[in-house]
Amino acid sequence: SSEVLEAIENVIEDVFKSLAQKKAPVLTLANRSGWRNIEFRDSVGLQMIPHCTTKQIRSDCPRSAPKFALMLKILSMIYKMVQTNTYATKRDIYYSDTLLFGSQSVVDNIINDISCMLKIPRRSLHILSTTKGFVAGNLSYTEEDGTKVNCTCGATAVTVPSNVQGIKNLISHAKFMLIVEKDATFQRLLDDDFCNKLSPCIMITGRGVPDLNTRLLVRKLWDTFQIPIFTLMDADPHGVEIMCIYKYGSVSMSFEAHHLTVPSIKWLGLLPSDLERLNIRKDVLIPFTKQDQNKLASIQKRPYIACQPMWKKELEIMAASQLKAEIQVLTSLSSDYLSRVYLPNKLQFGGWL
């Protein structure tokens, strides 16, 4: 915490120095939105380059002055929380003054900018984000406040903890981990008792694009147990994008890649080639939209696809067919095809990329 306080004090000191010299104070931020500041490293994923391009938030420019003020406001809130060892969620911060902040996304963006500017992970700033992910299966752990959590209990999942760094005494006999894109598929596998039937495993879903806590938990489980991690996604550009976030990270959070990514993650399904192999009827597939075409084209250009020839092939099959499929498409073969046939066969015979 002294490191956080010192980092904030340095920023404020610079503001005072500028004022003393009769200059307009300026905050300098790394440019988090462009690929120009990103390098791809096999072992880490997408990482921000050391000397990246920056942008200035000036206090004397009408366009950036409001953001300058909001950044100082949130810095002062963080400073107070670290001093008093209290925590707040991003929602708490927004609701402390909704008129001032205007929207939740403004707050979220500023918090990420501050985290990047101070080079301090967000949870060390005492800001928690509300968790939307679920975890189930062969896993138990103790939360920071001493609560014991057991994820093995039956057909209900446990919410991903809001302070992943604080959990300890992790115990599991799982043979692998399965990241499921969607809540509906996750619940279906829970109902089918998938976590226990095949061999003990841990299942996680970020319910779509994963939040920070879900990504941190996947990384923590990987660091702790070093078991294979597989992804089960829709066979569409959006599903591939989500899988890449778990595996390689995202551009906007690249400054934290080494805490968040797991480059050893494998693509288990639903593969575009599976649709042909299983003779899935064309009438249950969904035609591409313009948005899908653009998303796929952008993924195909990314640096990490070049080093994944098998993935490249699958994306080419998808591009050629101009069709996409949700995991639920497997129910056209039989209602429990996913848990009874598809996943056991894939896991037994190595049908992943």
mmCIF file of C-alpha atoms in Angstrom:
data_model
loop_
_atom_site.group_PDB
_atom_site.id
_atom_site.type_symbol
_atom_site.label_atom_id
_atom_site.label_comp_id
_atom_site.label_asym_id
_atom_site.label_seq_id
_atom_site.Cartn_x
_atom_site.Cartn_y
_atom_site.Cartn_z
ATOM 1 C CA SER A 1 0.000 0.000 0.000
ATOM 2 C CA SER A 2 2.900 2.403 0.650
ATOM 3 C CA GLU A 3 3.911 1.886 -3.005
ATOM 4 C CA VAL A 4 0.416 2.920 -4.169
ATOM 5 C CA LEU A 5 0.353 5.989 -1.905
ATOM 6 C CA GLU A 6 3.803 7.017 -3.107
ATOM 7 C CA ALA A 7 2.829 6.626 -6.769
ATOM 8 C CA ILE A 8 -0.224 8.865 -6.283
ATOM 9 C CA GLU A 9 1.811 11.418 -4.299
ATOM 10 C CA ASN A 10 4.307 11.616 -7.198
ATOM 11 C CA VAL A 11 1.496 12.435 -9.639
ATOM 12 C CA ILE A 12 0.106 15.159 -7.358
ATOM 13 C CA GLU A 13 3.602 16.526 -6.741
ATOM 14 C CA ASP A 14 4.056 16.955 -10.507
ATOM 15 C CA VAL A 15 0.754 18.851 -10.645
ATOM 16 C CA PHE A 16 1.978 21.216 -7.898
ATOM 17 C CA LYS A 17 5.341 21.705 -9.597
ATOM 18 C CA SER A 18 3.625 22.742 -12.817
ATOM 19 C CA LEU A 19 1.378 25.167 -10.953
ATOM 20 C CA ALA A 20 4.376 26.646 -9.109
ATOM 21 C CA GLN A 21 6.027 27.283 -12.500
ATOM 22 C CA LYS A 22 2.779 28.869 -13.752
ATOM 23 C CA LYS A 23 2.342 26.008 -16.250
ATOM 24 C CA ALA A 24 -0.878 24.080 -16.872
ATOM 25 C CA PRO A 25 -0.627 20.630 -15.219
ATOM 26 C CA VAL A 26 -0.700 17.633 -17.548
ATOM 27 C CA LEU A 27 -1.236 13.885 -16.969
ATOM 28 C CA THR A 28 0.545 11.571 -19.408
ATOM 29 C CA LEU A 29 -1.157 8.269 -20.270
ATOM 30 C CA ALA A 30 -0.047 5.310 -22.358
ATOM 31 C CA ASN A 31 -2.145 4.871 -25.468
ATOM 32 C CA ARG A 32 -4.134 1.736 -24.595
ATOM 33 C CA SER A 33 -6.378 1.514 -27.626
ATOM 34 C CA GLY A 34 -4.099 0.883 -30.607
ATOM 35 C CA TRP A 35 -2.209 -2.168 -31.856
ATOM 36 C CA ARG A 36 0.872 0.040 -32.442
ATOM 37 C CA ASN A 37 1.730 -0.144 -28.742
ATOM 38 C CA ILE A 38 1.336 -3.909 -28.542
ATOM 39 C CA GLU A 39 3.815 -6.686 -29.129
ATOM 40 C CA PHE A 40 2.967 -10.374 -29.211
ATOM 41 C CA ARG A 41 5.067 -12.764 -27.152
ATOM 42 C CA ASP A 42 4.341 -16.475 -27.200
ATOM 43 C CA SER A 43 4.921 -16.876 -23.481
ATOM 44 C CA VAL A 44 2.785 -13.921 -22.358
ATOM 45 C CA GLY A 45 0.372 -13.015 -25.129
ATOM 46 C CA LEU A 46 -0.316 -9.399 -26.063
ATOM 47 C CA GLN A 47 1.951 -7.084 -24.104
ATOM 48 C CA MET A 48 2.365 -3.336 -24.044
ATOM 49 C CA ILE A 49 5.741 -2.272 -25.428
ATOM 50 C CA PRO A 50 8.056 -0.456 -22.964
ATOM 51 C CA HIS A 51 8.318 2.822 -24.929
ATOM 52 C CA CYS A 52 4.764 3.164 -26.116
ATOM 53 C CA THR A 53 3.113 6.214 -27.612
ATOM 54 C CA THR A 54 1.377 8.406 -25.052
ATOM 55 C CA LYS A 55 -1.398 10.968 -24.947
ATOM 56 C CA GLN A 56 -1.659 13.984 -22.693
ATOM 57 C CA ILE A 57 -4.645 14.895 -20.561
ATOM 58 C CA ARG A 58 -4.237 18.657 -20.245
ATOM 59 C CA SER A 59 -5.893 20.815 -17.624
ATOM 60 C CA ASP A 60 -5.942 23.888 -19.901
ATOM 61 C CA CYS A 61 -7.670 22.334 -22.905
ATOM 62 C CA PRO A 62 -11.494 22.433 -22.904
ATOM 63 C CA ARG A 63 -11.693 18.951 -24.414
ATOM 64 C CA SER A 64 -9.540 17.167 -21.857
ATOM 65 C CA ALA A 65 -9.965 19.339 -18.738
ATOM 66 C CA PRO A 66 -13.053 17.414 -17.502
ATOM 67 C CA LYS A 67 -11.148 14.111 -17.752
ATOM 68 C CA PHE A 68 -8.173 15.679 -15.959
ATOM 69 C CA ALA A 69 -10.478 16.701 -13.081
ATOM 70 C CA LEU A 70 -12.169 13.271 -12.906
ATOM 71 C CA MET A 71 -8.793 11.521 -12.808
ATOM 72 C CA LEU A 72 -7.703 13.657 -9.834
ATOM 73 C CA LYS A 73 -11.052 13.010 -8.136
ATOM 74 C CA ILE A 74 -10.715 9.217 -8.491
ATOM 75 C CA LEU A 75 -7.024 9.355 -7.482
ATOM 76 C CA SER A 76 -8.063 11.086 -4.255
ATOM 77 C CA MET A 77 -10.735 8.402 -3.623
ATOM 78 C CA ILE A 78 -8.163 5.624 -4.179
ATOM 79 C CA TYR A 79 -5.683 7.380 -1.880
ATOM 80 C CA LYS A 80 -8.281 7.528 0.909
ATOM 81 C CA MET A 81 -9.268 3.849 0.464
ATOM 82 C CA VAL A 82 -5.671 2.619 0.520
ATOM 83 C CA GLN A 83 -4.962 4.719 3.624
ATOM 84 C CA THR A 84 -8.005 3.366 5.500
ATOM 85 C CA ASN A 85 -7.706 -0.166 4.046
ATOM 86 C CA THR A 86 -11.247 -0.063 2.645
ATOM 87 C CA TYR A 87 -12.473 -1.266 -0.748
ATOM 88 C CA ALA A 88 -15.072 -0.069 -3.241
ATOM 89 C CA THR A 89 -16.491 -1.490 -6.450
ATOM 90 C CA LYS A 90 -16.442 0.471 -9.687
ATOM 91 C CA ARG A 91 -20.206 0.837 -9.262
ATOM 92 C CA ASP A 92 -19.742 2.353 -5.784
ATOM 93 C CA ILE A 93 -17.431 4.968 -7.286
ATOM 94 C CA TYR A 94 -19.889 5.821 -10.064
ATOM 95 C CA TYR A 95 -22.819 6.081 -7.641
ATOM 96 C CA SER A 96 -20.845 8.300 -5.261
ATOM 97 C CA ASP A 97 -21.521 11.099 -7.784
ATOM 98 C CA THR A 98 -23.485 10.024 -10.864
ATOM 99 C CA LEU A 99 -23.927 13.616 -12.059
ATOM 100 C CA LEU A 100 -20.209 14.255 -12.008
ATOM 101 C CA PHE A 101 -19.165 11.011 -13.734
ATOM 102 C CA GLY A 102 -22.031 10.831 -16.215
ATOM 103 C CA SER A 103 -21.752 7.095 -16.912
ATOM 104 C CA GLN A 104 -20.272 3.878 -15.548
ATOM 105 C CA SER A 105 -18.066 3.433 -18.627
ATOM 106 C CA VAL A 106 -16.365 6.794 -17.939
ATOM 107 C CA VAL A 107 -15.423 5.535 -14.465
ATOM 108 C CA ASP A 108 -14.258 2.125 -15.790
ATOM 109 C CA ASN A 109 -12.063 3.735 -18.414
ATOM 110 C CA ILE A 110 -10.468 6.213 -15.997
ATOM 111 C CA ILE A 111 -9.712 3.433 -13.497
ATOM 112 C CA ASN A 112 -7.918 1.433 -16.213
ATOM 113 C CA ASP A 113 -6.022 4.570 -17.285
ATOM 114 C CA ILE A 114 -4.939 5.224 -13.683
ATOM 115 C CA SER A 115 -3.879 1.594 -13.203
ATOM 116 C CA CYS A 116 -1.802 1.792 -16.390
ATOM 117 C CA MET A 117 -0.356 5.243 -15.550
ATOM 118 C CA LEU A 118 0.720 4.198 -12.028
ATOM 119 C CA LYS A 119 1.804 0.724 -13.280
ATOM 120 C CA ILE A 120 -0.161 -0.811 -10.419
ATOM 121 C CA PRO A 121 -2.754 -3.595 -10.879
ATOM 122 C CA ARG A 122 -6.314 -2.506 -10.290
ATOM 123 C CA ARG A 123 -6.942 -4.690 -7.219
ATOM 124 C CA SER A 124 -3.959 -3.018 -5.474
ATOM 125 C CA LEU A 125 -5.832 0.273 -5.916
ATOM 126 C CA HIS A 126 -8.546 -1.192 -3.641
ATOM 127 C CA ILE A 127 -11.094 -1.156 -6.470
ATOM 128 C CA LEU A 128 -13.119 -4.314 -6.984
ATOM 129 C CA SER A 129 -15.297 -5.006 -9.976
ATOM 130 C CA THR A 130 -18.614 -6.780 -9.650
ATOM 131 C CA THR A 131 -18.108 -10.339 -10.789
ATOM 132 C CA LYS A 132 -20.298 -11.989 -13.377
ATOM 133 C CA GLY A 133 -18.430 -15.289 -13.835
ATOM 134 C CA PHE A 134 -19.236 -18.694 -12.305
ATOM 135 C CA VAL A 135 -17.040 -21.611 -11.268
ATOM 136 C CA ALA A 136 -18.044 -25.211 -10.470
ATOM 137 C CA GLY A 137 -16.506 -28.649 -10.086
ATOM 138 C CA ASN A 138 -13.661 -30.188 -8.126
ATOM 139 C CA LEU A 139 -12.352 -27.135 -6.278
ATOM 140 C CA SER A 140 -12.383 -25.681 -2.780
ATOM 141 C CA TYR A 141 -10.647 -22.614 -1.360
ATOM 142 C CA THR A 142 -10.727 -20.096 1.489
ATOM 143 C CA GLU A 143 -11.687 -16.497 0.779
ATOM 144 C CA GLU A 144 -9.735 -13.573 2.216
ATOM 145 C CA ASP A 145 -12.194 -13.133 5.098
ATOM 146 C CA GLY A 146 -11.886 -16.823 6.077
ATOM 147 C CA THR A 147 -15.065 -18.070 4.360
ATOM 148 C CA LYS A 148 -14.577 -21.628 3.114
ATOM 149 C CA VAL A 149 -15.947 -22.192 -0.388
ATOM 150 C CA ASN A 150 -16.666 -25.590 -1.907
ATOM 151 C CA CYS A 151 -17.493 -25.614 -5.629
ATOM 152 C CA THR A 152 -18.184 -29.361 -5.725
ATOM 153 C CA CYS A 153 -21.753 -29.144 -4.467
ATOM 154 C CA GLY A 154 -24.229 -30.386 -7.055
ATOM 155 C CA ALA A 155 -26.027 -28.381 -9.689
ATOM 156 C CA THR A 156 -25.336 -24.855 -8.453
ATOM 157 C CA ALA A 157 -22.284 -22.844 -9.402
ATOM 158 C CA VAL A 158 -20.289 -20.487 -7.193
ATOM 159 C CA THR A 159 -19.746 -16.855 -8.189
ATOM 160 C CA VAL A 160 -16.123 -16.084 -9.042
ATOM 161 C CA PRO A 161 -14.648 -14.279 -5.976
ATOM 162 C CA SER A 162 -14.386 -10.499 -6.239
ATOM 163 C CA ASN A 163 -10.898 -10.534 -4.722
ATOM 164 C CA VAL A 164 -9.122 -13.389 -6.501
ATOM 165 C CA GLN A 165 -5.712 -12.349 -5.140
ATOM 166 C CA GLY A 166 -6.955 -12.911 -1.602
ATOM 167 C CA ILE A 167 -8.075 -16.552 -1.943
ATOM 168 C CA LYS A 168 -5.878 -19.269 -0.448
ATOM 169 C CA ASN A 169 -5.761 -22.991 0.427
ATOM 170 C CA LEU A 170 -6.858 -23.982 -3.069
ATOM 171 C CA ILE A 171 -7.498 -27.742 -3.259
ATOM 172 C CA SER A 172 -8.480 -29.709 -6.369
ATOM 173 C CA HIS A 173 -8.095 -33.174 -7.861
ATOM 174 C CA ALA A 174 -9.293 -31.970 -11.258
ATOM 175 C CA LYS A 175 -7.668 -33.503 -14.326
ATOM 176 C CA PHE A 176 -8.469 -30.509 -16.545
ATOM 177 C CA MET A 177 -10.282 -27.183 -16.683
ATOM 178 C CA LEU A 178 -13.052 -26.289 -19.127
ATOM 179 C CA ILE A 179 -13.808 -22.645 -19.944
ATOM 180 C CA VAL A 180 -17.347 -22.385 -21.303
ATOM 181 C CA GLU A 181 -18.328 -19.290 -23.276
ATOM 182 C CA LYS A 182 -21.991 -19.117 -22.356
ATOM 183 C CA ASP A 183 -24.011 -19.393 -19.200
ATOM 184 C CA ALA A 184 -26.703 -21.597 -20.829
ATOM 185 C CA THR A 185 -24.174 -24.258 -21.921
ATOM 186 C CA PHE A 186 -22.443 -24.062 -18.531
ATOM 187 C CA GLN A 187 -25.763 -24.690 -16.719
ATOM 188 C CA ARG A 188 -26.607 -27.532 -19.095
ATOM 189 C CA LEU A 189 -23.284 -29.272 -18.345
ATOM 190 C CA LEU A 190 -23.896 -28.762 -14.607
ATOM 191 C CA ASP A 191 -27.344 -30.365 -14.915
ATOM 192 C CA ASP A 192 -25.755 -33.313 -16.742
ATOM 193 C CA ASP A 193 -23.238 -33.655 -13.850
ATOM 194 C CA PHE A 194 -20.395 -33.314 -16.351
ATOM 195 C CA CYS A 195 -17.862 -32.245 -13.683
ATOM 196 C CA ASN A 196 -17.965 -35.701 -12.083
ATOM 197 C CA LYS A 197 -19.015 -38.097 -14.831
ATOM 198 C CA LEU A 198 -15.963 -38.166 -17.093
ATOM 199 C CA SER A 199 -13.182 -37.360 -14.650
ATOM 200 C CA PRO A 200 -13.036 -34.654 -12.000
ATOM 201 C CA CYS A 201 -12.694 -31.220 -13.613
ATOM 202 C CA ILE A 202 -13.212 -27.515 -12.947
ATOM 203 C CA MET A 203 -15.652 -25.567 -15.126
ATOM 204 C CA ILE A 204 -15.616 -21.796 -15.480
ATOM 205 C CA THR A 205 -17.745 -19.382 -17.467
ATOM 206 C CA GLY A 206 -17.252 -15.631 -17.900
ATOM 207 C CA ARG A 207 -20.793 -15.528 -19.360
ATOM 208 C CA GLY A 208 -19.609 -14.033 -22.620
ATOM 209 C CA VAL A 209 -16.661 -11.640 -22.692
ATOM 210 C CA PRO A 210 -14.900 -12.401 -19.376
ATOM 211 C CA ASP A 211 -14.457 -9.772 -16.692
ATOM 212 C CA LEU A 212 -11.145 -9.204 -14.951
ATOM 213 C CA ASN A 213 -11.939 -11.463 -11.977
ATOM 214 C CA THR A 214 -12.792 -14.462 -14.168
ATOM 215 C CA ARG A 215 -9.546 -14.021 -16.112
ATOM 216 C CA LEU A 216 -7.573 -13.663 -12.864
ATOM 217 C CA LEU A 217 -9.150 -16.847 -11.499
ATOM 218 C CA VAL A 218 -8.323 -18.853 -14.643
ATOM 219 C CA ARG A 219 -4.728 -17.628 -14.352
ATOM 220 C CA LYS A 220 -4.568 -18.388 -10.612
ATOM 221 C CA LEU A 221 -5.904 -21.923 -11.132
ATOM 222 C CA TRP A 222 -3.379 -22.462 -13.912
ATOM 223 C CA ASP A 223 -0.495 -21.211 -11.712
ATOM 224 C CA THR A 224 -1.665 -23.420 -8.821
ATOM 225 C CA PHE A 225 -2.547 -26.706 -10.529
ATOM 226 C CA GLN A 226 -0.843 -26.623 -13.978
ATOM 227 C CA ILE A 227 -3.593 -28.792 -15.519
ATOM 228 C CA PRO A 228 -4.694 -28.615 -19.176
ATOM 229 C CA ILE A 229 -7.217 -25.848 -19.930
ATOM 230 C CA PHE A 230 -9.727 -26.252 -22.766
ATOM 231 C CA THR A 231 -12.248 -23.780 -24.180
ATOM 232 C CA LEU A 232 -15.757 -24.522 -25.399
ATOM 233 C CA MET A 233 -16.982 -21.642 -27.546
ATOM 234 C CA ASP A 234 -19.530 -20.983 -30.281
ATOM 235 C CA ALA A 235 -18.144 -21.578 -33.775
ATOM 236 C CA ASP A 236 -18.325 -17.889 -34.688
ATOM 237 C CA PRO A 237 -15.951 -14.877 -34.716
ATOM 238 C CA HIS A 238 -17.276 -13.669 -31.362
ATOM 239 C CA GLY A 239 -16.492 -17.031 -29.715
ATOM 240 C CA VAL A 240 -12.969 -17.019 -31.181
ATOM 241 C CA GLU A 241 -12.452 -13.453 -29.924
ATOM 242 C CA ILE A 242 -13.464 -14.456 -26.369
ATOM 243 C CA MET A 243 -11.128 -17.465 -26.429
ATOM 244 C CA CYS A 244 -8.264 -15.199 -27.562
ATOM 245 C CA ILE A 245 -8.913 -12.873 -24.603
ATOM 246 C CA TYR A 246 -8.401 -15.781 -22.155
ATOM 247 C CA LYS A 247 -5.365 -17.089 -24.037
ATOM 248 C CA TYR A 248 -3.576 -13.974 -25.286
ATOM 249 C CA GLY A 249 -5.264 -11.046 -23.529
ATOM 250 C CA SER A 250 -6.890 -7.896 -24.859
ATOM 251 C CA VAL A 251 -5.379 -4.731 -26.311
ATOM 252 C CA SER A 252 -6.881 -2.454 -23.644
ATOM 253 C CA MET A 253 -5.486 -4.516 -20.725
ATOM 254 C CA SER A 254 -2.164 -5.440 -22.350
ATOM 255 C CA PHE A 255 -0.279 -3.550 -19.610
ATOM 256 C CA GLU A 256 -1.423 -6.318 -17.216
ATOM 257 C CA ALA A 257 -0.997 -9.288 -19.562
ATOM 258 C CA HIS A 258 1.418 -11.233 -17.349
ATOM 259 C CA HIS A 259 -1.258 -11.526 -14.596
ATOM 260 C CA LEU A 260 -4.161 -12.326 -16.891
ATOM 261 C CA THR A 261 -3.269 -14.568 -19.814
ATOM 262 C CA VAL A 262 -2.753 -18.339 -20.093
ATOM 263 C CA PRO A 263 -1.041 -18.982 -23.448
ATOM 264 C CA SER A 264 -1.291 -22.778 -23.029
ATOM 265 C CA ILE A 265 -5.118 -22.749 -23.391
ATOM 266 C CA LYS A 266 -6.409 -25.184 -26.044
ATOM 267 C CA TRP A 267 -9.370 -24.763 -28.435
ATOM 268 C CA LEU A 268 -11.562 -27.827 -27.850
ATOM 269 C CA GLY A 269 -14.679 -26.750 -29.714
ATOM 270 C CA LEU A 270 -16.951 -25.978 -31.306
ATOM 271 C CA LEU A 271 -14.574 -26.116 -34.294
ATOM 272 C CA PRO A 272 -15.789 -25.034 -37.725
ATOM 273 C CA SER A 273 -14.421 -28.371 -39.024
ATOM 274 C CA ASP A 274 -16.650 -30.214 -36.493
ATOM 275 C CA LEU A 275 -19.730 -28.927 -38.300
ATOM 276 C CA GLU A 276 -18.688 -30.770 -41.486
ATOM 277 C CA ARG A 277 -17.390 -33.813 -39.621
ATOM 278 C CA LEU A 278 -20.638 -34.277 -37.689
ATOM 279 C CA ASN A 279 -22.817 -33.554 -40.732
ATOM 280 C CA ILE A 280 -24.645 -30.728 -38.968
ATOM 281 C CA ARG A 281 -27.640 -29.751 -41.104
ATOM 282 C CA LYS A 282 -27.175 -26.451 -42.977
ATOM 283 C CA ASP A 283 -30.621 -25.212 -41.909
ATOM 284 C CA VAL A 284 -29.554 -25.057 -38.223
ATOM 285 C CA LEU A 285 -26.496 -22.889 -39.028
ATOM 286 C CA ILE A 286 -26.642 -19.088 -39.029
ATOM 287 C CA PRO A 287 -25.461 -16.965 -42.004
ATOM 288 C CA PHE A 288 -22.688 -14.431 -41.353
ATOM 289 C CA THR A 289 -23.565 -10.762 -40.901
ATOM 290 C CA LYS A 290 -21.354 -7.944 -42.196
ATOM 291 C CA GLN A 291 -20.171 -7.499 -38.613
ATOM 292 C CA ASP A 292 -19.124 -11.173 -38.441
ATOM 293 C CA GLN A 293 -17.124 -10.792 -41.664
ATOM 294 C CA ASN A 294 -15.283 -7.736 -40.334
ATOM 295 C CA LYS A 295 -14.593 -9.335 -36.945
ATOM 296 C CA LEU A 296 -13.223 -12.517 -38.570
ATOM 297 C CA ALA A 297 -11.044 -10.544 -40.996
ATOM 298 C CA SER A 298 -9.592 -8.536 -38.103
ATOM 299 C CA ILE A 299 -8.863 -11.724 -36.062
ATOM 300 C CA GLN A 300 -7.149 -13.354 -39.058
ATOM 301 C CA LYS A 301 -4.719 -10.406 -39.248
ATOM 302 C CA ARG A 302 -3.646 -10.610 -35.593
ATOM 303 C CA PRO A 303 -0.038 -11.538 -34.829
ATOM 304 C CA TYR A 304 -0.905 -14.622 -32.772
ATOM 305 C CA ILE A 305 -2.867 -16.332 -35.559
ATOM 306 C CA ALA A 306 0.306 -16.567 -37.663
ATOM 307 C CA CYS A 307 1.881 -18.935 -35.119
ATOM 308 C CA GLN A 308 -1.246 -21.131 -34.919
ATOM 309 C CA PRO A 309 -1.492 -22.893 -38.333
ATOM 310 C CA MET A 310 -4.327 -25.183 -37.170
ATOM 311 C CA TRP A 311 -6.372 -22.231 -35.906
ATOM 312 C CA LYS A 312 -5.689 -20.440 -39.164
ATOM 313 C CA LYS A 313 -7.176 -23.388 -41.054
ATOM 314 C CA GLU A 314 -10.317 -23.389 -38.913
ATOM 315 C CA LEU A 315 -10.819 -19.651 -39.476
ATOM 316 C CA GLU A 316 -10.426 -20.214 -43.222
ATOM 317 C CA ILE A 317 -13.145 -22.908 -43.109
ATOM 318 C CA MET A 318 -15.392 -20.416 -41.279
ATOM 319 C CA ALA A 319 -14.631 -17.638 -43.763
ATOM 320 C CA ALA A 320 -15.291 -19.919 -46.761
ATOM 321 C CA SER A 321 -18.634 -21.190 -45.454
ATOM 322 C CA GLN A 322 -19.860 -17.755 -44.239
ATOM 323 C CA LEU A 323 -21.844 -19.710 -41.635
ATOM 324 C CA LYS A 324 -21.650 -19.768 -37.852
ATOM 325 C CA ALA A 325 -23.009 -22.101 -35.179
ATOM 326 C CA GLU A 326 -23.826 -21.916 -31.502
ATOM 327 C CA ILE A 327 -22.828 -24.800 -29.210
ATOM 328 C CA GLN A 328 -26.575 -25.540 -28.850
ATOM 329 C CA VAL A 329 -26.519 -26.713 -32.476
ATOM 330 C CA LEU A 330 -25.344 -30.105 -31.147
ATOM 331 C CA THR A 331 -28.799 -30.704 -29.665
ATOM 332 C CA SER A 332 -29.967 -31.210 -33.272
ATOM 333 C CA LEU A 333 -28.097 -34.543 -33.046
ATOM 334 C CA SER A 334 -29.525 -35.471 -29.615
ATOM 335 C CA SER A 335 -30.470 -33.565 -26.461
ATOM 336 C CA ASP A 336 -27.436 -34.666 -24.415
ATOM 337 C CA TYR A 337 -24.977 -35.055 -27.314
ATOM 338 C CA LEU A 338 -22.615 -32.412 -25.885
ATOM 339 C CA SER A 339 -21.990 -34.066 -22.515
ATOM 340 C CA ARG A 340 -22.549 -37.720 -23.536
ATOM 341 C CA VAL A 341 -20.691 -37.920 -26.867
ATOM 342 C CA TYR A 342 -18.995 -34.724 -28.050
ATOM 343 C CA LEU A 343 -16.899 -33.733 -25.012
ATOM 344 C CA PRO A 344 -15.922 -37.290 -23.897
ATOM 345 C CA ASN A 345 -14.733 -38.140 -27.441
ATOM 346 C CA LYS A 346 -12.828 -34.887 -27.824
ATOM 347 C CA LEU A 347 -11.094 -35.256 -24.470
ATOM 348 C CA GLN A 348 -10.331 -38.939 -24.937
ATOM 349 C CA PHE A 349 -8.990 -38.753 -28.498
ATOM 350 C CA GLY A 350 -7.269 -35.352 -28.334
ATOM 351 C CA GLY A 351 -9.642 -33.428 -30.587
ATOM 352 C CA TRP A 352 -8.327 -30.001 -29.616
ATOM 353 C CA LEU A 353 -6.043 -27.429 -31.241
#
